[in-house]
PDB file of N, CA and C in Angstrom:
ATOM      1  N   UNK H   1      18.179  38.282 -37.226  1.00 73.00           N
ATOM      2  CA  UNK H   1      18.290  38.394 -35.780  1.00 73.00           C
ATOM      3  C   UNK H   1      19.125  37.214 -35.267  1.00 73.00           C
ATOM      4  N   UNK H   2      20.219  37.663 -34.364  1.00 89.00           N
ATOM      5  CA  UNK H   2      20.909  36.490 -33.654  1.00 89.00           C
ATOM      6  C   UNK H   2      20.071  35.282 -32.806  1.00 89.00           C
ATOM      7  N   UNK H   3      20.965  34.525 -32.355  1.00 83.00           N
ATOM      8  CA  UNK H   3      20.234  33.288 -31.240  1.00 83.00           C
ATOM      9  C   UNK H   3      19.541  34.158 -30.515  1.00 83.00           C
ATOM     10  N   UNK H   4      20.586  34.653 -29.976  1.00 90.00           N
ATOM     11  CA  UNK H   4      20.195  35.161 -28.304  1.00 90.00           C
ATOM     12  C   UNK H   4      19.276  37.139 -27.990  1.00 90.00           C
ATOM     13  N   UNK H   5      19.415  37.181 -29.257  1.00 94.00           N
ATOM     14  CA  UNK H   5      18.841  38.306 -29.859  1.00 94.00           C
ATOM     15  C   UNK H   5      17.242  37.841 -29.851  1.00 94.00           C
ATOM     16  N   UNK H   6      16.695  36.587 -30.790  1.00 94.00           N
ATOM     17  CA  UNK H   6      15.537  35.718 -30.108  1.00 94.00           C
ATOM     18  C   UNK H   6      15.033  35.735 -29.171  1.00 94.00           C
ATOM     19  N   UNK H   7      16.219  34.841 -28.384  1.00 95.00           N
ATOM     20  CA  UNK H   7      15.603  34.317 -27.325  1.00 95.00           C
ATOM     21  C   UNK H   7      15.518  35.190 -26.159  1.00 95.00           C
ATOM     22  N   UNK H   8      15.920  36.246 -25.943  1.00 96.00           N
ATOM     23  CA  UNK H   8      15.366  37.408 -25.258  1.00 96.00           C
ATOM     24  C   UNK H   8      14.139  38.028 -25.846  1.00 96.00           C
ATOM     25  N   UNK H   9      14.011  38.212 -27.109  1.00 96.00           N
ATOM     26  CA  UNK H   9      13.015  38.668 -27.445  1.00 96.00           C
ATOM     27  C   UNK H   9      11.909  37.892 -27.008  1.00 96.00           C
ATOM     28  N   UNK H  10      11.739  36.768 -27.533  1.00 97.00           N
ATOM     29  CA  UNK H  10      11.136  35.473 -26.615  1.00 97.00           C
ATOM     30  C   UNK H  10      10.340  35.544 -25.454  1.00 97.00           C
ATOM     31  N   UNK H  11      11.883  35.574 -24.080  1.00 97.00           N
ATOM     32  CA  UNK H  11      11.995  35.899 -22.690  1.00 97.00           C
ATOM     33  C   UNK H  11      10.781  37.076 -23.155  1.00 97.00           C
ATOM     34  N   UNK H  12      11.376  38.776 -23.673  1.00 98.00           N
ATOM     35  CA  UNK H  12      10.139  39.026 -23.278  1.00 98.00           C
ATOM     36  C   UNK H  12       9.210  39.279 -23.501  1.00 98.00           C
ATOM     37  N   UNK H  13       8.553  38.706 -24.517  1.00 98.00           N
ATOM     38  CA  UNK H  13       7.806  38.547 -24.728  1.00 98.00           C
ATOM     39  C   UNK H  13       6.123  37.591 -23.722  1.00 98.00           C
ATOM     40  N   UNK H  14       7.320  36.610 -23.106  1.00 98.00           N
ATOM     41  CA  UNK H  14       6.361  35.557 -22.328  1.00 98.00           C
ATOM     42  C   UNK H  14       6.407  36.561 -20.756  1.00 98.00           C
ATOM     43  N   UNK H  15       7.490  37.430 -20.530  1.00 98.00           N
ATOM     44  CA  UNK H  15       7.322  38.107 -19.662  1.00 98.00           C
ATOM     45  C   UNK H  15       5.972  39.812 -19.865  1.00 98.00           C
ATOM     46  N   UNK H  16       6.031  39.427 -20.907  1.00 98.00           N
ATOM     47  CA  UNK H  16       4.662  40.820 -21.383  1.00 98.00           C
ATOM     48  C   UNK H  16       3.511  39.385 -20.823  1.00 98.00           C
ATOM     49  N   UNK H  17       3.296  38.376 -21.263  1.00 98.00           N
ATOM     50  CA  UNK H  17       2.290  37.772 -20.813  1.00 98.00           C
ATOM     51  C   UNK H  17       1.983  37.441 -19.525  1.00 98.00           C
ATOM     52  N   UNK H  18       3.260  37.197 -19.011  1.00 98.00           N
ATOM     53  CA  UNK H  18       2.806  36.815 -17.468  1.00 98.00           C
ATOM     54  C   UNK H  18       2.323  37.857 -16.887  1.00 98.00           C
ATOM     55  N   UNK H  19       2.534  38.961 -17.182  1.00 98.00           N
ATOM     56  CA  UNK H  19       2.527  40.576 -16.369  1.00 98.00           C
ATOM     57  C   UNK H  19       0.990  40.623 -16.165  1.00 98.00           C
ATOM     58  N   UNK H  20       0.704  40.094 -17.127  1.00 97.00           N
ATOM     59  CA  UNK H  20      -0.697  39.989 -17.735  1.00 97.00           C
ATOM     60  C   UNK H  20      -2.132  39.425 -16.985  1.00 97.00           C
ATOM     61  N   UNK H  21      -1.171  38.143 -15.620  1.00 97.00           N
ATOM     62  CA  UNK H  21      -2.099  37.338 -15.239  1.00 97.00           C
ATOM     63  C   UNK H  21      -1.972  37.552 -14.192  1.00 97.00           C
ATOM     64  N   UNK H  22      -3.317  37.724 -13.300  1.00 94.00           N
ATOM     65  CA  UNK H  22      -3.236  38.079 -12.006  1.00 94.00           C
ATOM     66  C   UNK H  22      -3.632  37.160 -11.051  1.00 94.00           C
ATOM     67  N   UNK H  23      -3.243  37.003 -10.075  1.00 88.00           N
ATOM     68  CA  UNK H  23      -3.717  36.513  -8.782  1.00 88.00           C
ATOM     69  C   UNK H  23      -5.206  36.698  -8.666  1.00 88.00           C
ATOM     70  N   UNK H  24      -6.290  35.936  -8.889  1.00 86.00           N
ATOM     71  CA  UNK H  24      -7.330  36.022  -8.537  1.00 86.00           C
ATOM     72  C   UNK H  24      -7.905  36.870  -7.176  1.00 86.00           C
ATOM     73  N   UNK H  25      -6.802  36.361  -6.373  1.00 84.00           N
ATOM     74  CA  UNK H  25      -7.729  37.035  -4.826  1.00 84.00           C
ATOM     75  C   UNK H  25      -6.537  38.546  -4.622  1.00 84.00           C
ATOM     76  N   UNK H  26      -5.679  38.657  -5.464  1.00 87.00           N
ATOM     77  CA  UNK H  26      -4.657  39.482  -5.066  1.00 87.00           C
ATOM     78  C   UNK H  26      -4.558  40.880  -6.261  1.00 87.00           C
ATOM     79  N   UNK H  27      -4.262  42.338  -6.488  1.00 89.00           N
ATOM     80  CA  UNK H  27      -4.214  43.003  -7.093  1.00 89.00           C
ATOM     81  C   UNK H  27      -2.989  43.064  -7.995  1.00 89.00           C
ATOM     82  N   UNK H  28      -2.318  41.937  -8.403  1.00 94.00           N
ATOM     83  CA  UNK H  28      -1.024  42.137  -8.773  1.00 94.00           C
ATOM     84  C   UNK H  28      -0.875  40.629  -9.666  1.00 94.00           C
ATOM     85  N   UNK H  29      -0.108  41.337 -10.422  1.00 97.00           N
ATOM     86  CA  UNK H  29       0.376  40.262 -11.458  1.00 97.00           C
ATOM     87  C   UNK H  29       0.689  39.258 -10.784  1.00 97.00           C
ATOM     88  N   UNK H  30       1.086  38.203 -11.502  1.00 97.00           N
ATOM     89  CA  UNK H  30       1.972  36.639 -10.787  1.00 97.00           C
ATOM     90  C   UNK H  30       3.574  37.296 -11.291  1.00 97.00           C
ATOM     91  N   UNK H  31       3.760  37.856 -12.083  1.00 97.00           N
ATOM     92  CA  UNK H  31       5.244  38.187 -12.503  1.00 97.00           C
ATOM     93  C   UNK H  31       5.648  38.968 -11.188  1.00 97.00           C
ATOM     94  N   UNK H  32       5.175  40.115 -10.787  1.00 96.00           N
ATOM     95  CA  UNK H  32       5.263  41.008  -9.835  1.00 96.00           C
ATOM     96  C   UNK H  32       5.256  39.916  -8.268  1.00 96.00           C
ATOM     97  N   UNK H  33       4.441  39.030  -8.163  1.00 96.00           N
ATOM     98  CA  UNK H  33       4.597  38.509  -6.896  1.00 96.00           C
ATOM     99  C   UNK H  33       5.520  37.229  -7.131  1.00 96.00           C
ATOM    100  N   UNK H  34       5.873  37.433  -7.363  1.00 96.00           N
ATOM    101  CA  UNK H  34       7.241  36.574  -7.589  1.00 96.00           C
ATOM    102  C   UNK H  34       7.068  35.202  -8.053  1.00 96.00           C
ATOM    103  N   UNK H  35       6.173  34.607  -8.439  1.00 97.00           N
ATOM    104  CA  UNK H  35       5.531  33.478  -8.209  1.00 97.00           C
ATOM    105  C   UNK H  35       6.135  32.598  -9.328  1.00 97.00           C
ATOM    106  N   UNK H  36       6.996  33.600 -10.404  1.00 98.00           N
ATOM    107  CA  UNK H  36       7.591  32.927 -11.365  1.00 98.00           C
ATOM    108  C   UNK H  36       9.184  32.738 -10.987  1.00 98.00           C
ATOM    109  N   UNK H  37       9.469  31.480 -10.897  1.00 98.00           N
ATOM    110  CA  UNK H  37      10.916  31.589 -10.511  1.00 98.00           C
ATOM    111  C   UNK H  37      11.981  31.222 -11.585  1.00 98.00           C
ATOM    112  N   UNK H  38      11.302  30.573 -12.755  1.00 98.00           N
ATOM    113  CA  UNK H  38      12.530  30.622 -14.122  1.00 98.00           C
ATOM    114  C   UNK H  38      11.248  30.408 -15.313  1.00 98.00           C
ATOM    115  N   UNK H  39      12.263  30.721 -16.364  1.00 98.00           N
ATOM    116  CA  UNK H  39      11.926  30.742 -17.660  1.00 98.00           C
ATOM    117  C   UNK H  39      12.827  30.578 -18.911  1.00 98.00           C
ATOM    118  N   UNK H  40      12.720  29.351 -19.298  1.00 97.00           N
ATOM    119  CA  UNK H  40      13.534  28.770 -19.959  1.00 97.00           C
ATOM    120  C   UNK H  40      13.022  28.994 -21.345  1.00 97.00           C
ATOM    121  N   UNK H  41      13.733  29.405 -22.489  1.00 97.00           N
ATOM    122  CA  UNK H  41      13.266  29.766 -23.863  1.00 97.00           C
ATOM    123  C   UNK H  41      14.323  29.025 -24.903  1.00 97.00           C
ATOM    124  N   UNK H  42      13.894  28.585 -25.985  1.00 97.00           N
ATOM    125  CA  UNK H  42      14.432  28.198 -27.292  1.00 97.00           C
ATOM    126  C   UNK H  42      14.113  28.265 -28.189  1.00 97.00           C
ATOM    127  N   UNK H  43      14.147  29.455 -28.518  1.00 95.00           N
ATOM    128  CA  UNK H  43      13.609  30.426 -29.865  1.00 95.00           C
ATOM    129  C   UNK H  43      13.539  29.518 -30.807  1.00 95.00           C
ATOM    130  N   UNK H  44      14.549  28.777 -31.535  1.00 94.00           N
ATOM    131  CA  UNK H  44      14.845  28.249 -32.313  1.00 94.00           C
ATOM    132  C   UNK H  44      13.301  26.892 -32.693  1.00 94.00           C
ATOM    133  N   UNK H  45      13.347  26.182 -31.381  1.00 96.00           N
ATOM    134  CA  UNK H  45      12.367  25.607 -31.633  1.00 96.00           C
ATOM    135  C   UNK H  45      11.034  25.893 -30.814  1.00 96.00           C
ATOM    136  N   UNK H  46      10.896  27.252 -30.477  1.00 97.00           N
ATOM    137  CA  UNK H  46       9.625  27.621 -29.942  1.00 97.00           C
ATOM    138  C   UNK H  46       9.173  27.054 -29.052  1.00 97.00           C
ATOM    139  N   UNK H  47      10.477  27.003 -27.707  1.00 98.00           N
ATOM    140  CA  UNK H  47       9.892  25.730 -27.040  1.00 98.00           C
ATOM    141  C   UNK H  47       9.550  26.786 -25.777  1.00 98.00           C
ATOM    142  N   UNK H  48       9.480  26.866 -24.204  1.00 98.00           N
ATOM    143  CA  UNK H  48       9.104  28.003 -23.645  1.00 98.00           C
ATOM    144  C   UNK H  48       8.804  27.087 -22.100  1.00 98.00           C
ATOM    145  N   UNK H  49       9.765  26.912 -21.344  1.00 98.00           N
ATOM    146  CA  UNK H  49       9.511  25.836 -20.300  1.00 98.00           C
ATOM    147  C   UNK H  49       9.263  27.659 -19.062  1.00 98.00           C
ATOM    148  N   UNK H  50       8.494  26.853 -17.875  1.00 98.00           N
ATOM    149  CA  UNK H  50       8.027  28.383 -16.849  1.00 98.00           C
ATOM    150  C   UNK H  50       8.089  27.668 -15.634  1.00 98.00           C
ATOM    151  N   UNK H  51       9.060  27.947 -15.210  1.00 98.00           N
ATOM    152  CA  UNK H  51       8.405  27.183 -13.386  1.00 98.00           C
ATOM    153  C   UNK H  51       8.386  28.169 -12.080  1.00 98.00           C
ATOM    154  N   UNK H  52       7.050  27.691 -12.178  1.00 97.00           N
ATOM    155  CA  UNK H  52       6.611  28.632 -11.061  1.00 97.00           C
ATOM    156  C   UNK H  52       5.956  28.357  -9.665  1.00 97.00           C
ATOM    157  N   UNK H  53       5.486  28.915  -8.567  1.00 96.00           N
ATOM    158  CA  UNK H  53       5.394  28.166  -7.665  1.00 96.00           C
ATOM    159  C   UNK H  53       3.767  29.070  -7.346  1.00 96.00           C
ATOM    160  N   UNK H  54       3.166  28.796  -6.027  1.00 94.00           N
ATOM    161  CA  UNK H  54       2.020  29.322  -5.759  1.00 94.00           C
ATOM    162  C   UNK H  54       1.961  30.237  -4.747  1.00 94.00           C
ATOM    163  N   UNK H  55       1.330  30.908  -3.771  1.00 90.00           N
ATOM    164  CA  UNK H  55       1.536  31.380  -2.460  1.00 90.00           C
ATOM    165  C   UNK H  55       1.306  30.282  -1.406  1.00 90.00           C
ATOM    166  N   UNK H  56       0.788  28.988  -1.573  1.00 89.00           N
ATOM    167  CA  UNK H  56       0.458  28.292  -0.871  1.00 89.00           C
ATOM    168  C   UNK H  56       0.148  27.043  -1.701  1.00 89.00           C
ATOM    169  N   UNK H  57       0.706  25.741  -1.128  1.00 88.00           N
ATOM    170  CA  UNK H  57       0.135  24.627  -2.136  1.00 88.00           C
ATOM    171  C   UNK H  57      -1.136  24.389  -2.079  1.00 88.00           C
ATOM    172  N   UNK H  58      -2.371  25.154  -0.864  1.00 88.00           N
ATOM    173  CA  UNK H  58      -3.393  24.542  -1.013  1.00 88.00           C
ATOM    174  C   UNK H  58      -4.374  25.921  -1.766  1.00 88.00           C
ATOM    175  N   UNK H  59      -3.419  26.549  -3.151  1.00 86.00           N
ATOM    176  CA  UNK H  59      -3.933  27.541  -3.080  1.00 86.00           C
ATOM    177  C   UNK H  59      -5.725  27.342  -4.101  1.00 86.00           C
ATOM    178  N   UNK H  60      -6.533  28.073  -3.856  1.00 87.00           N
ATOM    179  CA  UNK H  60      -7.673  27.368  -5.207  1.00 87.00           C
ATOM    180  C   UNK H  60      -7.334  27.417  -6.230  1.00 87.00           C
ATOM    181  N   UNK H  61      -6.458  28.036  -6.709  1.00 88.00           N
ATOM    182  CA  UNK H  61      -6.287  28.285  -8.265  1.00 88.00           C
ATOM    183  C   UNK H  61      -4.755  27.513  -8.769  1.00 88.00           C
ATOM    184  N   UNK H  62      -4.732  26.216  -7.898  1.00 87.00           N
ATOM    185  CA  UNK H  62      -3.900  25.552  -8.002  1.00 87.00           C
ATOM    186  C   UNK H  62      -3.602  25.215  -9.154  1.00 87.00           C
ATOM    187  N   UNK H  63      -4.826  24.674  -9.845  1.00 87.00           N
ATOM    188  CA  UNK H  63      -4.957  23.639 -11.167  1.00 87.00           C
ATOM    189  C   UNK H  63      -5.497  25.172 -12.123  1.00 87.00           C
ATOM    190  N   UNK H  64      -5.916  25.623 -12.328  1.00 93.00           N
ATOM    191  CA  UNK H  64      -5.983  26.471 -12.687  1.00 93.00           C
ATOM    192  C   UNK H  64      -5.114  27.693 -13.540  1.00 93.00           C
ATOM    193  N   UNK H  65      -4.661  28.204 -12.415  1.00 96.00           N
ATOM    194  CA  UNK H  65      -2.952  29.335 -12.472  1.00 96.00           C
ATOM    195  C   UNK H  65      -2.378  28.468 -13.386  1.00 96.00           C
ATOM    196  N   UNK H  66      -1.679  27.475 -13.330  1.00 96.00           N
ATOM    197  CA  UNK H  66      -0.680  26.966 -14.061  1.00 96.00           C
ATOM    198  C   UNK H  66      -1.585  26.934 -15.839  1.00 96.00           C
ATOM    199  N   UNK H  67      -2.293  26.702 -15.686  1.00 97.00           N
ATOM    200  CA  UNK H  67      -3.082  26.317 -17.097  1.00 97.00           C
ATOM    201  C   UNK H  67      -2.997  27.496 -17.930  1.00 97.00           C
ATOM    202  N   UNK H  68      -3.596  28.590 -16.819  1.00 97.00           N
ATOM    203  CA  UNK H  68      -4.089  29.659 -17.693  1.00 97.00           C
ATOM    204  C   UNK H  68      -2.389  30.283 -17.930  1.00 97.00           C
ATOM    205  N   UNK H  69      -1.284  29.900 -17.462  1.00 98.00           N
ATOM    206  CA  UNK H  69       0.145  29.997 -17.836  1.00 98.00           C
ATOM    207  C   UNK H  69       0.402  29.489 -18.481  1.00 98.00           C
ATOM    208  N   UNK H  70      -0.016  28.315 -19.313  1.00 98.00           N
ATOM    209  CA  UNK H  70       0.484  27.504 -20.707  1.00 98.00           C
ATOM    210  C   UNK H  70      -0.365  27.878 -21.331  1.00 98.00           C
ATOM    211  N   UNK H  71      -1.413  27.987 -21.538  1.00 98.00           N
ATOM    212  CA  UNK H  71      -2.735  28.425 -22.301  1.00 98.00           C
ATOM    213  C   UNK H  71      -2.267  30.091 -22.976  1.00 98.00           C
ATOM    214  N   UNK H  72      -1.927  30.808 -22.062  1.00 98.00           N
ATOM    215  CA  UNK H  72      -1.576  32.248 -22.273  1.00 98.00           C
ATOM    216  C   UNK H  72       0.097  32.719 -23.052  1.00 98.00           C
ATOM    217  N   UNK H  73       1.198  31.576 -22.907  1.00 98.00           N
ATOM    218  CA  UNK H  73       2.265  31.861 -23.460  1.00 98.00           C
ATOM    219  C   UNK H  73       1.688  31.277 -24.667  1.00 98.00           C
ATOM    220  N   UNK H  74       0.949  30.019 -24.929  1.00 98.00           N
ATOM    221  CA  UNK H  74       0.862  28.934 -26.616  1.00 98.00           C
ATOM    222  C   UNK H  74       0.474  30.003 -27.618  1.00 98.00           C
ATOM    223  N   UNK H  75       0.185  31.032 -26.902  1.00 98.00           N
ATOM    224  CA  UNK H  75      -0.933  32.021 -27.755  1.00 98.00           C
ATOM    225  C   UNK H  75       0.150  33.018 -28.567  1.00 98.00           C
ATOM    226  N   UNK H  76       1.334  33.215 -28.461  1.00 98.00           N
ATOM    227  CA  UNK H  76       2.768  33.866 -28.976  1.00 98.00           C
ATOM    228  C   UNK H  76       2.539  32.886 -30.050  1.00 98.00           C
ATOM    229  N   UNK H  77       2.795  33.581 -30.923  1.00 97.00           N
ATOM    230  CA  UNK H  77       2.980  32.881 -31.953  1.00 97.00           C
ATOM    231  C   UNK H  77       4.418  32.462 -32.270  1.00 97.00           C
ATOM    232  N   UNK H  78       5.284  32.788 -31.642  1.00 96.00           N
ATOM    233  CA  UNK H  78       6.464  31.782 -31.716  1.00 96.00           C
ATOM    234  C   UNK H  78       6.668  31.209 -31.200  1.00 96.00           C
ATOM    235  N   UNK H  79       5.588  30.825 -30.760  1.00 98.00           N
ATOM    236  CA  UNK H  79       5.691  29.498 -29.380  1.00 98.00           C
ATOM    237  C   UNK H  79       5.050  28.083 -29.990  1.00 98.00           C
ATOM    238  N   UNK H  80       6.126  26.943 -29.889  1.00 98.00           N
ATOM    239  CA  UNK H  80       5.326  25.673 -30.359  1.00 98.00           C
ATOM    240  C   UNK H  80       4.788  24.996 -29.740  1.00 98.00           C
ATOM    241  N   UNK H  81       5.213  25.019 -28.277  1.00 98.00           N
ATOM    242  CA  UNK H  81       5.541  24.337 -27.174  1.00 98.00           C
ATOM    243  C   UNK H  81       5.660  25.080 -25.796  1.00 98.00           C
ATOM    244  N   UNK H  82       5.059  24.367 -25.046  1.00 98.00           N
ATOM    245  CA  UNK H  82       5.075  24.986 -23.677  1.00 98.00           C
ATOM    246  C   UNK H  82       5.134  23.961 -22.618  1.00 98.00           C
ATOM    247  N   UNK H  83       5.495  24.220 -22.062  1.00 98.00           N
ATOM    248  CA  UNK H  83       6.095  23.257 -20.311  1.00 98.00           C
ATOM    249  C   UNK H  83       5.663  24.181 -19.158  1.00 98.00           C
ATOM    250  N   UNK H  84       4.714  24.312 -17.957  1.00 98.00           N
ATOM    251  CA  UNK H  84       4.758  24.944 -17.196  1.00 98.00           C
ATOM    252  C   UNK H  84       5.313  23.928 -15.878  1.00 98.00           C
ATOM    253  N   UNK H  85       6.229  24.015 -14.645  1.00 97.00           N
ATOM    254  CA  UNK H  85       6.223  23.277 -14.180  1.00 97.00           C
ATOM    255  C   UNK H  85       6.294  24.033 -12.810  1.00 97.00           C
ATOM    256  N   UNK H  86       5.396  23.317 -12.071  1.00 96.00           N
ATOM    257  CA  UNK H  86       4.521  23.974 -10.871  1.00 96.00           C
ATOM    258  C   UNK H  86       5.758  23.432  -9.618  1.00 96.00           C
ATOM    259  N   UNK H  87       6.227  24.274  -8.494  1.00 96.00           N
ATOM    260  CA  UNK H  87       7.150  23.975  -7.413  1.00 96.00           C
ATOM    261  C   UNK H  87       6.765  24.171  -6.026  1.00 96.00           C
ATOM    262  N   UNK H  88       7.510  23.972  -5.347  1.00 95.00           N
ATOM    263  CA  UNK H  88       7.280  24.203  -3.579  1.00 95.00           C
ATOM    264  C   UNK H  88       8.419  24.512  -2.962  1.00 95.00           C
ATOM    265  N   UNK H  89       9.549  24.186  -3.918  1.00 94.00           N
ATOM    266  CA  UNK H  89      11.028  24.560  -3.989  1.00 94.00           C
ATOM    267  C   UNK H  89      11.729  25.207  -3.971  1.00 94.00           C
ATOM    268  N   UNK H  90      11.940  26.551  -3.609  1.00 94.00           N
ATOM    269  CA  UNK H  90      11.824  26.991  -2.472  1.00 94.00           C
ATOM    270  C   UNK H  90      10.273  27.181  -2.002  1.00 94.00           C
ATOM    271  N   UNK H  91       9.991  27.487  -1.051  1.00 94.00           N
ATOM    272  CA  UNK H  91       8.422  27.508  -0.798  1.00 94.00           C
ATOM    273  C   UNK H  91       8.381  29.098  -1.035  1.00 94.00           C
ATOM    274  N   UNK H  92       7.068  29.282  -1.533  1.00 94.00           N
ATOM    275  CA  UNK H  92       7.296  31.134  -1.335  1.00 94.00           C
ATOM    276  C   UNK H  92       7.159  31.967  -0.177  1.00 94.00           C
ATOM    277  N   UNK H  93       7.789  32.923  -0.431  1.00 93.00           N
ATOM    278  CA  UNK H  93       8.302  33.911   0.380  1.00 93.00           C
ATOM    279  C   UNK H  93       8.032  35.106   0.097  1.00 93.00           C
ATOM    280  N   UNK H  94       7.170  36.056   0.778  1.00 91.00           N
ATOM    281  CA  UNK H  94       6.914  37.472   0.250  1.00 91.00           C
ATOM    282  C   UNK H  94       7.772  38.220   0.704  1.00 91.00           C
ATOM    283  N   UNK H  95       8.780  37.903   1.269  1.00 91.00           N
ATOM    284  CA  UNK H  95      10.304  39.127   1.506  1.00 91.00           C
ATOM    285  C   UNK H  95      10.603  39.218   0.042  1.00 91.00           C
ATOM    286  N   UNK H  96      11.142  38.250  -0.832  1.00 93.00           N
ATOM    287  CA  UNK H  96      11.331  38.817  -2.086  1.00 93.00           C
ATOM    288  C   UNK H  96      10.867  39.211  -2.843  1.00 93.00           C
ATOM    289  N   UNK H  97       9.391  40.367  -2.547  1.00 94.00           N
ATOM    290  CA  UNK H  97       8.568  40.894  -3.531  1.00 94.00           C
ATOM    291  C   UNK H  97       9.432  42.646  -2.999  1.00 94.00           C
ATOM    292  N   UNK H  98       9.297  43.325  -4.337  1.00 94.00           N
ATOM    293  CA  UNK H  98       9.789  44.479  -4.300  1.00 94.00           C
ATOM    294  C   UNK H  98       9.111  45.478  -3.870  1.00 94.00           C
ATOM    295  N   UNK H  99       9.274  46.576  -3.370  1.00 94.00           N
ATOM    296  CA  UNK H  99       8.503  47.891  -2.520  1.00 94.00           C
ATOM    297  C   UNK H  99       7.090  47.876  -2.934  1.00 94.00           C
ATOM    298  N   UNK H 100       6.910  48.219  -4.249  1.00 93.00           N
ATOM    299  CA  UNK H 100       6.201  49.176  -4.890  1.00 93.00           C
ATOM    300  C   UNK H 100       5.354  47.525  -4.673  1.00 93.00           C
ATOM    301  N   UNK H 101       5.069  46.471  -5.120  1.00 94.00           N
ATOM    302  CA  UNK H 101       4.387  45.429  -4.873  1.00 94.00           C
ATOM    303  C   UNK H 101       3.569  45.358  -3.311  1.00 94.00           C
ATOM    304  N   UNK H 102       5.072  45.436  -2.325  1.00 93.00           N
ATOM    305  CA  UNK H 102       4.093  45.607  -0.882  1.00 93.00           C
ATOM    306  C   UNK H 102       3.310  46.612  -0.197  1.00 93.00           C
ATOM    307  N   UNK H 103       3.473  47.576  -1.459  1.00 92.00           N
ATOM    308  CA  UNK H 103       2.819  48.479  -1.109  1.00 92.00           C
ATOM    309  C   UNK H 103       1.571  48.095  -1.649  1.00 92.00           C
ATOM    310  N   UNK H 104       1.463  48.031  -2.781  1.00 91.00           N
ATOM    311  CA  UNK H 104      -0.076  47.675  -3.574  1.00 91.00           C
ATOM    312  C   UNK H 104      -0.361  46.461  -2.374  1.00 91.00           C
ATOM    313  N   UNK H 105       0.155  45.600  -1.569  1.00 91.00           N
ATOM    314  CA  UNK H 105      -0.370  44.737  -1.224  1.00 91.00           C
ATOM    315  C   UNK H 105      -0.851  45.179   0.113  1.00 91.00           C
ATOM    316  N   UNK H 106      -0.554  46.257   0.617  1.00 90.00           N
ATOM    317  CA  UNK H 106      -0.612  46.645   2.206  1.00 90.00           C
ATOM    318  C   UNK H 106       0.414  45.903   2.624  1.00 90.00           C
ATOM    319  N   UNK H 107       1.413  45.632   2.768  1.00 87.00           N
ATOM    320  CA  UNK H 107       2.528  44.923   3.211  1.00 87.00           C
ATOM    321  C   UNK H 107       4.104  45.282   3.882  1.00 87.00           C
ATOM    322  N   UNK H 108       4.045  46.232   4.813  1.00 69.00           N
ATOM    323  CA  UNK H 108       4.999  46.993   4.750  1.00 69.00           C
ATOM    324  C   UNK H 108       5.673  47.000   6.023  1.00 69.00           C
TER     325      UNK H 108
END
């Protein structure tokens, strides 16, 4: 398998996991609410950096969310390494969640 043949595989692989984790108070993945804004992969050395942001900085699952996001990619077994790094940068925004999301959310 190529580099980049990997490291997509990789990508989605950590994207099957995020799909995975939901918003405690919300019916929808964190992938789906946008909450992930990059994902950096290096197949090569299994490294897997995620930065993502919250709906709110004072959200409860502040310390939490992020954990159970490094905790849940380490578990790939081609993963050596994990970096989650938590933002406010842009702050979030639920205009950029897609239809079918604001719909599950009542949001329309």
């Amino acid at each position: 398998m190529k580099k980049k043949e990997k490291e997509e595989a990789l990508r989605a692989a950590v994207v099957g996991v995020l799909k995975e984790i939901y918003d405690p108070e919300l019916p929808v993945d964190i992938y789906a609410l946008k909450l992930i804004y990059a994902i950096d992969v290096d197949a090569k050395k299994g490294k897997v950096k995620v930065t993502m942001t919250l709906t709110t900085p004072a959200c409860p699952v502040a310390d939490s969310l992020p954990a159970e996001v490094k905790y849940k990619i380490a578990q790939l077994p081609e993963v050596k390494e994990v970096e989650v790094e938590l933002t406010f940068d842009p702050p979030y925004d639920i205009n950029r969640l897609d239809e079918e999301t604001k719909l599950t959310l009542g949001i329309w």
